[in-house]
Coordinates of C-alpha atoms in Angstrom, one line a residue:
M1 CA 138.7 2.4 56.1
S2 CA 139.5 1.8 52.6
Y3 CA 137.8 3.3 49.2
V4 CA 137.6 2.2 45.7
F5 CA 138.8 5.5 44.6
P6 CA 140.5 8.6 47.1
P7 CA 137.3 10.5 48.4
P8 CA 137.2 14.2 47.4
A9 CA 139.1 16.6 49.5
Q10 CA 137.1 18.5 52.2
V11 CA 135.7 21.7 50.6
S12 CA 136.5 24.8 53.0
V13 CA 136.6 28.6 52.9
E14 CA 139.4 31.0 54.1
V15 CA 138.6 32.6 57.7
K16 CA 139.6 36.2 58.0
G17 CA 142.5 36.7 60.2
R18 CA 143.1 32.9 61.2
A19 CA 145.2 30.0 59.9
E20 CA 142.1 27.6 60.6
R21 CA 139.7 27.4 57.7
F22 CA 135.9 26.7 57.7
P23 CA 134.9 23.1 56.6
V24 CA 131.8 23.3 54.5
N25 CA 129.0 20.9 55.0
R26 CA 125.9 22.2 52.9
I27 CA 125.1 25.2 50.9
Y28 CA 121.2 26.5 51.3
C29 CA 120.0 29.5 49.5
V30 CA 117.2 31.6 49.8
G31 CA 115.0 32.6 46.9
R32 CA 113.5 36.2 46.5
N33 CA 114.5 37.8 49.6
Y34 CA 114.6 41.3 48.6
A35 CA 111.4 42.8 47.4
A36 CA 112.5 44.8 44.4
H37 CA 114.4 41.2 43.0
A38 CA 111.1 39.5 43.5
R39 CA 109.3 42.1 41.7
E40 CA 111.9 42.0 38.9
M41 CA 111.5 38.2 38.5
G42 CA 107.7 38.9 38.2
K43 CA 106.6 37.6 41.9
D44 CA 104.5 39.5 44.6
P45 CA 106.9 39.6 47.6
D46 CA 104.1 40.8 49.9
R47 CA 102.1 37.2 49.1
E48 CA 105.0 34.8 48.8
P49 CA 107.4 34.1 51.6
P50 CA 111.1 33.2 50.5
F51 CA 111.8 29.4 49.6
F52 CA 115.0 27.5 49.7
F53 CA 117.1 25.6 47.3
T54 CA 120.7 24.2 47.2
K55 CA 124.0 24.3 45.8
P56 CA 126.7 21.5 46.3
A57 CA 129.6 22.6 48.5
N58 CA 131.8 22.1 45.5
A59 CA 130.3 24.8 44.0
L60 CA 132.2 27.2 46.0
V61 CA 135.1 29.2 44.4
P62 CA 137.6 31.3 46.2
N63 CA 138.0 34.9 46.1
N64 CA 140.1 36.5 43.3
S65 CA 139.5 33.6 41.0
T66 CA 139.1 33.3 37.2
I67 CA 136.2 30.8 36.1
P68 CA 135.1 29.8 32.6
Y69 CA 132.0 30.5 31.3
P70 CA 129.7 27.5 32.0
P71 CA 128.3 25.4 29.3
R72 CA 124.9 25.1 28.0
T73 CA 123.8 28.8 28.9
A74 CA 123.7 32.0 27.0
N75 CA 122.6 34.2 30.0
L76 CA 125.0 33.9 32.9
H77 CA 123.7 36.1 35.5
H78 CA 125.4 37.8 38.7
E79 CA 123.6 37.6 42.1
I80 CA 125.4 39.1 45.0
E81 CA 124.4 38.1 48.6
L82 CA 125.2 38.0 52.2
V83 CA 126.3 34.6 53.2
I84 CA 125.8 33.2 56.7
A85 CA 128.4 30.4 58.0
I86 CA 126.7 28.2 60.7
G87 CA 129.1 27.4 63.4
K88 CA 126.6 25.3 65.8
G89 CA 123.6 23.0 64.6
G90 CA 120.5 22.7 65.6
K91 CA 116.7 22.2 64.5
D92 CA 113.6 24.2 65.4
I93 CA 115.8 27.0 66.4
A94 CA 114.0 30.1 68.0
T95 CA 114.5 33.5 66.2
A96 CA 115.5 34.9 69.5
S97 CA 118.4 32.5 69.7
A98 CA 119.5 32.1 66.2
L99 CA 122.4 34.5 66.2
E100 CA 124.1 31.8 68.8
H101 CA 124.3 29.6 65.8
V102 CA 126.4 32.0 63.4
F103 CA 130.2 31.6 63.1
G104 CA 130.4 34.3 60.6
Y105 CA 129.4 36.2 57.5
A106 CA 130.9 36.3 54.0
V107 CA 130.0 37.6 50.6
G108 CA 128.8 35.4 48.1
N109 CA 127.7 35.5 44.3
D110 CA 124.9 32.9 43.3
L111 CA 125.7 32.7 39.8
T112 CA 122.7 31.6 37.8
R113 CA 122.2 30.0 34.2
R114 CA 118.8 32.1 33.9
D115 CA 117.8 30.6 30.6
L116 CA 118.2 27.1 32.1
Q117 CA 116.5 28.4 35.2
F118 CA 113.4 30.3 33.6
A119 CA 113.1 26.7 31.3
A120 CA 112.9 24.7 34.4
R121 CA 110.4 27.1 36.2
D122 CA 108.3 27.2 33.2
A123 CA 108.2 23.6 32.8
G124 CA 107.4 22.8 36.7
R125 CA 111.0 21.3 37.1
P126 CA 113.8 21.5 39.6
W127 CA 116.4 24.4 39.4
D128 CA 119.3 22.4 39.8
T129 CA 120.7 23.1 36.1
G130 CA 120.3 26.6 36.6
K131 CA 121.5 27.2 40.0
A132 CA 123.8 24.1 41.1
F133 CA 126.4 24.1 38.3
D134 CA 129.9 23.7 38.7
R135 CA 132.0 26.7 40.1
S136 CA 128.7 28.4 40.5
A137 CA 129.4 30.0 44.0
P138 CA 132.3 32.4 44.3
I139 CA 132.8 33.5 47.9
T140 CA 135.2 35.7 50.2
A141 CA 136.8 34.9 53.5
I142 CA 134.4 34.2 56.3
Q143 CA 134.5 37.1 58.9
P144 CA 133.9 35.8 62.3
A145 CA 130.7 37.3 63.7
Q146 CA 131.8 37.6 67.5
G147 CA 127.9 37.1 68.5
Q148 CA 127.1 39.9 66.3
G149 CA 123.9 39.9 63.9
F150 CA 124.2 41.3 60.5
D151 CA 121.1 43.7 60.0
K152 CA 122.3 46.7 57.8
G153 CA 125.3 47.6 55.3
K154 CA 125.4 48.2 51.6
I155 CA 125.3 45.5 49.3
W156 CA 126.6 46.1 45.7
I157 CA 128.2 44.6 42.5
K158 CA 130.0 46.1 39.6
V159 CA 130.7 44.5 36.3
N160 CA 133.6 46.2 34.4
G161 CA 133.3 49.2 37.1
E162 CA 129.8 49.9 36.4
F163 CA 127.4 49.3 39.4
R164 CA 124.6 46.7 38.6
Q165 CA 123.2 46.0 42.1
Q166 CA 123.0 48.7 44.9
A167 CA 121.0 48.1 48.0
D168 CA 121.1 47.5 52.0
V169 CA 121.3 44.3 53.9
A170 CA 118.3 46.1 56.0
D171 CA 116.3 45.4 52.8
L172 CA 116.1 41.7 53.3
I173 CA 112.3 40.5 53.7
W174 CA 113.6 37.6 56.2
D175 CA 116.6 38.9 58.3
V176 CA 119.5 36.5 59.3
P177 CA 117.7 35.3 62.8
E178 CA 114.2 34.8 60.6
I179 CA 116.1 33.0 57.9
I180 CA 118.0 30.6 60.2
S181 CA 115.0 29.8 62.2
E182 CA 112.7 29.1 59.2
L183 CA 115.4 27.1 57.6
S184 CA 116.0 24.9 60.7
T185 CA 112.2 23.6 60.9
L186 CA 112.9 22.1 57.5
F187 CA 116.5 20.6 57.9
E188 CA 118.5 20.1 61.0
L189 CA 121.5 22.6 60.6
A190 CA 125.1 21.3 61.2
P191 CA 128.3 23.2 61.8
G192 CA 130.1 24.1 58.3
D193 CA 126.5 24.9 56.6
L194 CA 126.6 28.0 54.7
I195 CA 123.3 30.1 53.8
F196 CA 123.0 32.4 50.8
T197 CA 120.5 35.1 51.9
G198 CA 119.1 36.2 48.6
T199 CA 120.2 39.1 46.2
P200 CA 118.8 42.5 45.5
A201 CA 117.5 44.0 42.2
G202 CA 119.7 44.5 39.4
V203 CA 121.0 40.9 38.4
G204 CA 122.0 40.8 35.0
A205 CA 124.2 39.0 32.4
V206 CA 127.8 38.4 32.2
K207 CA 130.1 37.3 29.5
P208 CA 133.7 36.1 29.0
G209 CA 136.2 38.7 29.8
D210 CA 133.9 40.3 32.4
H211 CA 135.4 41.4 35.8
L212 CA 133.1 41.3 38.7
E213 CA 133.5 43.3 42.1
G214 CA 131.1 43.1 44.9
G215 CA 130.8 43.8 48.6
I216 CA 128.9 44.4 51.7
D217 CA 130.1 47.0 54.4
G218 CA 132.2 45.3 56.7
L219 CA 133.3 42.6 54.6
D220 CA 135.7 41.5 52.0
T221 CA 135.4 42.3 48.4
L222 CA 134.6 39.3 46.1
I223 CA 136.4 39.5 42.9
T224 CA 135.8 37.2 40.0
T225 CA 136.7 37.2 36.4
I226 CA 134.9 35.3 33.7
S227 CA 137.1 33.7 31.2

């Protein structure tokens, strides 16, 4: 097969302890999946279930990267998250069997141009310019799940050595099996899909020169510098 120009390289993520890499298909993100964060965004988590949005696969940035402050924003926010890596596809997946579809877990940062997100929200428009921009998804290596779930563990991020977000994965409104099950009713999941599961309270602005470190118990620490 020939192309009018060379196709882009396959986006992939490092797998902890293995030479093989995880080829990325799609990136899904869950909105407002921690109650305290929903409240700080002005929403009531007891009345609104989580919803989904997407980022392009090429928004991923490997661990220990320096990334430029993005254009057209004056309010870039960090959002530390547990990421699910899907290894087995399916649709209408039962909650009881959802963990069979998990390849592993990683730490991600759903970087957000908050001013553009809020402007789009207030105008009733899609969030793409606020969420799906270039280099908006730093991620660690994926830790293989080995059949295990991920239902607890401290989640945190520090900016220039000061804690900004601190919570526990146990605080998720919808847990890992429920997220997979619900998402699979909207899309047919495929091997290579990543799911950013939502961020806890404490999101805030970063600026050029800031050094970010974030993690979840049992996973690598995600380190990013904003230039």
